[in-house]
C-alpha cells in the first residue's frame, strides 16, 4: 500500500473515531488527537501465509511504553513498513487529557503488501475499523464519561482524574512507577469497582493501599519484584472485594492468612507463582472459585470443602501432591488440571466428585482411562475431547 494512502485512511478513521466518541460521551472532547498504539494484538499461532511478515519483537514491553503516547506521524511510520501494513487496525477514542483526545490503535501482528488481504474493506478505509469507546455496564443509551475506564502508563496520566474521580469505574496501571508512595497519588475514586495493577511494586501491607476505594469488587495485582510483598491490610477491611488475583507471588510465606481478615467477602481467588506457591493457611469457606498456578505448592494448603470451580496448573507436581491438595474437598462442579503432569492414578480421586466439567488437557492421563471415565460419567464434559473415528472407505 502507498504510504500516503495509508496515512490518509488513518487520518479519516481516527477522526471518525473522535466523532463516534463525542456522540456518546458526556465530556467535550478536545479536537487534537494523540495516540496509544498496541502492536501484535492478533492470535498468530498458525503458520504465516506467503508474503506475510511478522515482527515478534513488537510484543516487547518497551515497545508498548514507547508507543503509549505519540503523534500521527509516528503511528504511520510504525505501521507502514516498506509497503506492508497490518491486516487489520482497530481505532477508538478512549480518554482525554484536557488538551487532547487519546485514540487507541490496536493492530494485527500480520503485515501484508497485498491489499486484497486487508480487513474492513466494506468501511471504505481498510485496514481500519472504527469502534466506539467501551460502553459502561448496563448502558441505557444516556451519555457516559470517557473516564469510565482508565488506563495509566505514566504518572502524568493521572492528571485528568482529578476532575473526573467520581466517574471512574475501572482503573488499570501499566507501569511500575506506582509503588507504595506514588499509589497514594491516585485520587480517591468513590465509584471504582475494578483495579488492575500490571506492574505492581507494592510491598508490606499491600492491600491497605486499596482501602480508599469503598466499592472495589475486583483487584488484580501482577507483581513486578515480589520479594517484599505481603498481603496485609493494616487491620482494615475491603468489604466489597469479591475477586482477587495476585500473580508472581514470592516462594515464601506472603500473608495468605491475612486474606480472610482483609477481604471477608471474597468468593474468587486466583494465585500464581513462577516457582513454588506458598499456601500455609486455610482458604475461606466463602470461596466458590480458586485458581492455583505454579511449579508446585509449598506449605499446608487447605482448600474449601465445596467449590463451584477449581483450576490447578502445577507443572512440577505429582499425583500425590494433587491428592494431598484435594484432601478435604468434598464437592467440585468444574475442575481443571490442565498442564499438571498427573497420571491415571489421579482418576479414582476425581471420581468421587459429581463433576459437570473436567479438563485434563496436557496431563499424562492416558486415552483409555479418559475413555473409561467418559463412559462411567456421561454427565461430565471431559477435555480433551475424544478423537472422532471415521469409517474406513
Coordinates of C-alpha atoms in Angstrom, one line a residue:
X1 CA 0.0 0.0 0.0
X2 CA 1.1 3.5 -0.8
X3 CA 2.2 5.4 2.4
X4 CA 0.2 8.5 1.5
X5 CA -3.0 6.4 1.0
X6 CA -2.4 4.6 4.3
X7 CA -1.8 7.9 6.1
X8 CA -5.0 9.4 4.6
X9 CA -7.1 6.4 5.7
X10 CA -5.6 6.6 9.2
X11 CA -6.5 10.3 9.5
X12 CA -10.0 9.7 8.3
X13 CA -10.6 6.7 10.6
X14 CA -9.2 8.4 13.7
X15 CA -11.3 11.5 13.0
X16 CA -14.4 9.2 12.7
X17 CA -13.4 7.6 16.0
X18 CA -13.4 11.0 17.6
X19 CA -16.8 11.8 16.2
X20 CA -18.3 8.5 17.3
X21 CA -17.0 9.0 20.9
X22 CA -18.2 12.6 21.0
X23 CA -21.7 11.4 20.2
X24 CA -21.7 9.1 23.1
X25 CA -19.7 10.7 26.0
X26 CA -20.6 13.5 28.3
X27 CA -17.3 15.4 28.1
X28 CA -16.5 17.9 25.3
X29 CA -13.6 16.1 23.7
X30 CA -10.6 18.2 22.6
X31 CA -10.1 18.0 18.8
X32 CA -6.3 17.5 18.8
X33 CA -5.5 13.8 18.9
X34 CA -2.7 11.8 20.5
X35 CA -2.4 8.0 20.1
X36 CA -1.7 4.9 22.1
X37 CA -0.6 2.0 19.9
X38 CA -0.9 -1.7 20.7
X39 CA 1.1 -3.9 18.4
X40 CA 0.8 -7.7 17.8
X41 CA -2.7 -8.0 19.1
X42 CA -3.8 -10.9 16.9
X43 CA -3.6 -14.6 17.5
X44 CA -1.0 -15.9 15.2
X45 CA -0.4 -19.5 16.2
X46 CA -0.8 -20.7 12.6
X47 CA 2.0 -20.7 10.0
X48 CA 2.4 -17.4 8.1
X49 CA 1.0 -17.2 4.6
X50 CA 3.1 -16.4 1.6
X51 CA 4.3 -12.8 1.6
X52 CA 3.2 -12.2 5.2
X53 CA 5.6 -10.5 7.6
X54 CA 5.6 -10.8 11.4
X55 CA 7.6 -8.9 14.0
X56 CA 7.8 -10.8 17.3
X57 CA 9.9 -8.0 18.8
X58 CA 6.8 -5.8 18.6
X59 CA 5.4 -7.7 21.7
X60 CA 8.2 -6.4 23.9
X61 CA 7.1 -4.3 26.8
X62 CA 9.4 -1.4 25.9
X63 CA 7.6 -1.1 22.6
X64 CA 4.3 -0.6 24.4
X65 CA 5.9 2.1 26.6
X66 CA 7.4 3.9 23.6
X67 CA 4.1 4.0 21.8
X68 CA 1.9 4.8 24.7
X69 CA 1.6 8.4 23.7
X70 CA 2.6 9.5 20.2
X71 CA 1.6 11.6 17.3
X72 CA 0.0 10.6 14.0
X73 CA 3.3 10.7 12.0
X74 CA 4.8 8.3 14.5
X75 CA 1.9 5.9 14.2
X76 CA 2.1 5.9 10.4
X77 CA 5.9 5.4 10.5
X78 CA 5.4 2.4 12.8
X79 CA 2.6 0.7 10.9
X80 CA 3.7 1.3 7.3
X81 CA 6.7 -0.9 6.8
X82 CA 8.1 -0.7 3.2
X83 CA 4.6 -1.1 1.7
X84 CA 3.5 -3.7 4.3
X85 CA 0.7 -2.8 6.8
X86 CA -1.2 -4.7 9.4
X87 CA -4.1 -6.7 8.0
X88 CA -6.5 -5.0 10.5
X89 CA -6.3 -2.0 12.7
X90 CA -9.0 -1.0 15.2
X91 CA -9.2 2.6 16.3
X92 CA -11.3 4.1 19.2
X93 CA -11.2 7.2 21.3
X94 CA -10.5 6.0 24.9
X95 CA -9.6 9.0 27.0
X96 CA -8.8 12.8 27.0
X97 CA -6.0 14.7 28.7
X98 CA -7.7 18.1 28.9
X99 CA -5.8 19.3 25.8
X100 CA -6.1 16.2 23.5
X101 CA -8.3 13.2 22.9
X102 CA -6.5 9.8 23.3
X103 CA -7.2 7.4 20.4
X104 CA -6.2 3.8 20.9
X105 CA -4.8 2.0 17.9
X106 CA -5.0 -1.8 18.2
X107 CA -3.0 -3.6 15.5
X108 CA -2.9 -7.1 13.9
X109 CA 0.6 -8.7 14.1
X110 CA 0.4 -9.9 10.5
X111 CA 1.7 -7.4 7.9
X112 CA 0.9 -7.6 4.2
X113 CA 1.5 -5.8 1.0
X114 CA -1.5 -7.4 -0.6
X115 CA -4.5 -5.1 -0.3
X116 CA -6.9 -8.0 -1.0
X117 CA -6.0 -9.4 2.4
X118 CA -6.9 -6.3 4.3
X119 CA -9.9 -6.4 6.6
X120 CA -12.8 -4.0 6.7
X121 CA -12.9 -3.0 3.1
X122 CA -16.7 -2.5 3.5
X123 CA -15.9 0.6 5.6
X124 CA -14.0 2.2 2.8
X125 CA -10.7 2.7 4.6
X126 CA -9.1 -0.8 5.0
X127 CA -7.4 -2.0 7.2
X128 CA -9.0 0.4 9.7
X129 CA -12.1 -0.4 11.8
X130 CA -13.7 2.4 13.8
X131 CA -15.0 1.5 17.2
X132 CA -16.8 3.4 20.0
X133 CA -15.4 3.7 23.5
X134 CA -16.3 0.6 25.5
X135 CA -19.8 1.1 26.8
X136 CA -20.3 1.2 30.6
X137 CA -22.1 -1.7 32.4
X138 CA -25.8 -1.8 31.9
X139 CA -25.6 1.2 29.5
X140 CA -29.1 2.6 28.8
X141 CA -28.2 5.0 26.0
X142 CA -27.5 8.1 28.1
X143 CA -24.2 9.9 27.7
X144 CA -21.4 8.4 29.8
X145 CA -17.9 9.6 30.9
X146 CA -15.0 8.7 28.7
X147 CA -13.2 8.2 32.0
X148 CA -15.4 5.3 33.0
X149 CA -12.4 3.0 32.1
X150 CA -8.9 4.5 32.7
X151 CA -5.5 3.1 31.7
X152 CA -2.4 4.8 33.1
X153 CA 1.1 4.2 31.6
X154 CA 2.7 7.2 33.1
X155 CA 2.2 9.2 36.3
X156 CA 1.0 12.1 34.2
X157 CA -2.0 10.0 33.0
X158 CA -3.5 10.6 36.5
X159 CA -3.9 14.3 36.0
X160 CA -7.3 14.2 34.2
X161 CA -8.7 12.1 37.1
X162 CA -8.6 15.0 39.5
X163 CA -11.7 16.4 37.9
X164 CA -13.3 13.0 37.0
X165 CA -12.7 10.9 40.1
X166 CA -16.4 10.2 40.7
X167 CA -16.8 8.8 37.1
X168 CA -14.0 6.2 37.1
X169 CA -15.4 2.6 37.2
X170 CA -12.2 0.7 36.2
X171 CA -8.5 1.6 36.6
X172 CA -5.5 -0.2 35.1
X173 CA -2.0 0.8 35.9
X174 CA 0.6 -0.3 33.4
X175 CA 3.8 1.0 34.9
X176 CA 6.0 0.2 38.0
X177 CA 6.0 3.9 38.7
X178 CA 3.1 3.3 41.1
X179 CA 4.8 1.9 44.1
X180 CA 3.7 2.4 47.7
X181 CA 4.4 6.2 47.5
X182 CA 3.1 7.0 44.1
X183 CA 0.0 4.9 44.5
X184 CA -1.1 7.4 47.1
X185 CA -1.2 10.0 44.3
X186 CA -4.2 8.2 42.8
X187 CA -7.1 10.3 43.8
X188 CA -10.0 8.8 45.9
X189 CA -12.3 7.1 43.4
X190 CA -15.6 6.6 45.1
X191 CA -17.1 4.7 42.2
X192 CA -14.2 2.4 41.4
X193 CA -15.1 -1.3 41.1
X194 CA -12.1 -2.8 39.2
X195 CA -8.4 -2.1 39.9
X196 CA -5.7 -3.8 37.9
X197 CA -2.0 -3.2 38.5
X198 CA 0.0 -4.8 35.8
X199 CA 3.5 -3.9 37.2
X200 CA 2.9 -3.9 41.0
X201 CA 5.8 -3.0 43.3
X202 CA 3.8 -2.6 46.5
X203 CA 5.5 -4.2 49.5
X204 CA 4.3 -4.7 53.1
X205 CA 0.6 -4.3 54.0
X206 CA -0.1 -4.3 50.3
X207 CA -3.9 -4.5 50.4
X208 CA -4.1 -1.4 52.7
X209 CA -3.3 0.7 49.6
X210 CA -6.8 -0.1 48.3
X211 CA -8.9 0.7 51.4
X212 CA -9.7 4.1 49.9
X213 CA -11.9 2.6 47.3
X214 CA -15.2 1.6 49.1
X215 CA -16.8 -0.1 46.0
X216 CA -13.8 -2.1 44.9
X217 CA -15.1 -5.6 43.8
X218 CA -12.2 -6.9 41.6
X219 CA -8.5 -6.4 42.4
X220 CA -5.8 -7.8 40.1
X221 CA -2.1 -7.4 41.1
X222 CA 0.7 -8.6 38.8
X223 CA 3.8 -8.3 40.9
X224 CA 7.0 -7.0 39.3
X225 CA 9.5 -7.7 42.0
X226 CA 7.7 -9.9 44.5
X227 CA 10.5 -10.1 47.1
X228 CA 9.0 -7.8 49.8
X229 CA 5.3 -8.3 49.0
X230 CA 2.9 -9.1 52.0
X231 CA -0.8 -9.2 51.8
X232 CA -1.8 -7.4 55.0
X233 CA -4.3 -4.5 55.1
X234 CA -3.1 -2.8 58.2
X235 CA -6.2 -4.0 60.1
X236 CA -8.5 -2.5 57.5
X237 CA -11.1 -4.4 55.5
X238 CA -12.0 -4.4 51.8
X239 CA -15.7 -5.4 52.5
X240 CA -16.8 -5.1 48.8
X241 CA -13.9 -7.1 47.4
X242 CA -15.2 -10.4 45.8
X243 CA -12.5 -11.3 43.2
X244 CA -8.7 -11.2 43.9
X245 CA -5.8 -12.1 41.6
X246 CA -2.2 -12.0 42.8
X247 CA 0.4 -13.1 40.2
X248 CA 4.1 -13.7 40.6
X249 CA 4.0 -14.3 44.3
X250 CA 7.2 -14.9 46.2
X251 CA 8.2 -18.5 47.1
X252 CA 7.9 -17.8 50.8
X253 CA 5.1 -17.0 53.2
X254 CA 3.4 -13.8 51.9
X255 CA 0.4 -13.4 54.2
X256 CA -2.2 -15.8 52.8
X257 CA -3.6 -16.0 56.2
X258 CA -4.5 -12.3 56.0
X259 CA -6.9 -12.6 53.1
X260 CA -9.9 -13.8 55.1
X261 CA -9.5 -10.9 57.5
X262 CA -8.7 -8.3 54.9
X263 CA -11.4 -9.3 52.4
X264 CA -14.1 -11.3 54.2
X265 CA -16.4 -11.2 51.2
X266 CA -14.0 -12.9 48.7
X267 CA -15.7 -15.5 46.5
X268 CA -13.0 -15.9 43.9
X269 CA -9.2 -16.1 44.3
X270 CA -6.5 -16.6 41.6
X271 CA -2.9 -17.1 42.9
X272 CA 0.2 -17.8 40.9
X273 CA 4.0 -18.0 41.4
X274 CA 6.8 -18.7 39.0
X275 CA 8.2 -21.4 41.3
X276 CA 6.6 -22.6 44.5
X277 CA 3.3 -21.2 45.5
X278 CA 3.3 -20.8 49.3
X279 CA 0.0 -21.6 50.9
X280 CA 0.1 -22.0 54.7
X281 CA -3.4 -21.2 55.8
X282 CA -6.9 -22.5 55.2
X283 CA -8.9 -20.8 52.5
X284 CA -12.2 -19.1 53.4
X285 CA -15.2 -21.4 53.2
X286 CA -17.0 -18.5 51.4
X287 CA -14.9 -19.0 48.3
X288 CA -16.6 -20.7 45.3
X289 CA -13.7 -20.4 42.8
X290 CA -10.0 -20.9 43.2
X291 CA -7.2 -20.9 40.6
X292 CA -3.6 -22.0 41.6
X293 CA -0.8 -21.7 39.1
X294 CA 2.9 -22.5 39.9
X295 CA 5.5 -25.2 39.6
X296 CA 4.3 -26.7 42.9
X297 CA 2.6 -25.8 46.2
X298 CA 4.6 -25.4 49.4
X299 CA 3.1 -25.2 52.9
X300 CA 0.0 -26.8 54.3
X301 CA -2.7 -25.7 51.9
X302 CA -6.3 -26.3 52.8
X303 CA -8.9 -25.7 50.2
X304 CA -12.6 -25.1 50.9
X305 CA -14.7 -28.2 51.3
X306 CA -17.0 -27.0 48.5
X307 CA -16.2 -25.2 45.3
X308 CA -18.0 -24.4 42.1
X309 CA -14.7 -24.1 40.2
X310 CA -11.2 -25.2 40.9
X311 CA -8.4 -24.6 38.3
X312 CA -4.9 -26.1 39.2
X313 CA -1.8 -25.9 37.0
X314 CA 1.2 -27.2 38.9
X315 CA 3.9 -28.0 36.3
X316 CA 6.1 -30.0 38.6
X317 CA 3.5 -31.7 40.8
X318 CA 3.0 -35.4 41.1
X319 CA -0.2 -37.4 41.7
X320 CA 0.5 -37.5 45.4
X321 CA 0.7 -33.7 45.6
X322 CA -2.7 -33.3 44.0
X323 CA -4.2 -36.0 46.3
X324 CA -2.9 -34.0 49.3
X325 CA -4.2 -30.7 47.9
X326 CA -7.7 -32.2 47.2
X327 CA -7.9 -33.9 50.6
X328 CA -10.9 -32.4 52.4
X329 CA -12.6 -31.1 49.3
X330 CA -15.9 -32.8 49.1
X331 CA -17.7 -31.1 46.2
X332 CA -16.4 -29.5 42.9
X333 CA -18.6 -28.7 39.9
X334 CA -15.8 -27.7 37.5
X335 CA -12.2 -29.0 37.8
X336 CA -9.2 -28.2 35.5
X337 CA -5.8 -29.9 35.9
X338 CA -4.7 -28.6 32.5
X339 CA -0.9 -28.6 32.3
X340 CA -0.4 -30.6 35.5
X341 CA 1.5 -33.9 34.9
X342 CA -0.9 -36.1 36.8
X343 CA -1.3 -39.7 35.6
X344 CA -4.1 -42.3 35.6
X345 CA -3.5 -42.7 39.4
X346 CA -5.4 -39.4 40.0
X347 CA -8.6 -40.5 38.3
X348 CA -10.1 -42.5 41.2
X349 CA -9.8 -39.4 43.3
X350 CA -11.6 -37.4 40.7
X351 CA -14.4 -39.9 40.5
X352 CA -15.6 -39.0 44.0
X353 CA -16.8 -35.7 42.6
X354 CA -20.1 -35.2 40.7
X355 CA -18.3 -33.0 38.0
X356 CA -20.0 -31.0 35.3
X357 CA -16.7 -30.2 33.7
X358 CA -13.2 -31.9 33.8
X359 CA -10.2 -30.6 31.9
X360 CA -7.2 -33.0 31.6
X361 CA -5.6 -31.4 28.6
X362 CA -1.8 -31.6 28.7
X363 CA -1.7 -34.1 31.5
X364 CA -0.4 -37.7 31.5
X365 CA -3.8 -39.3 31.9
X366 CA -4.0 -41.9 29.1
X367 CA -6.6 -42.1 26.4
X368 CA -8.0 -45.5 27.5
X369 CA -8.5 -44.1 31.1
X370 CA -10.2 -41.0 29.7
X371 CA -12.5 -43.2 27.6
X372 CA -13.5 -45.2 30.6
X373 CA -14.1 -42.1 32.6
X374 CA -16.4 -40.7 29.9
X375 CA -18.4 -44.0 29.8
X376 CA -18.8 -44.1 33.6
X377 CA -19.6 -40.4 33.9
X378 CA -21.7 -39.4 30.8
X379 CA -22.9 -36.2 32.5
X380 CA -19.4 -34.8 32.8
X381 CA -18.0 -32.8 29.9
X382 CA -14.4 -34.0 29.6
X383 CA -11.5 -32.4 27.8
X384 CA -9.6 -33.3 25.8
X385 CA -12.5 -34.3 23.6
X386 CA -12.3 -37.8 22.0
X387 CA -10.8 -38.0 18.6
X388 CA -13.7 -38.7 16.2
X389 CA -13.5 -42.0 14.4
X390 CA -14.0 -42.2 10.6
X391 CA -15.4 -45.2 8.9
X392 CA -13.0 -47.0 6.5
X393 CA -13.6 -46.3 2.9

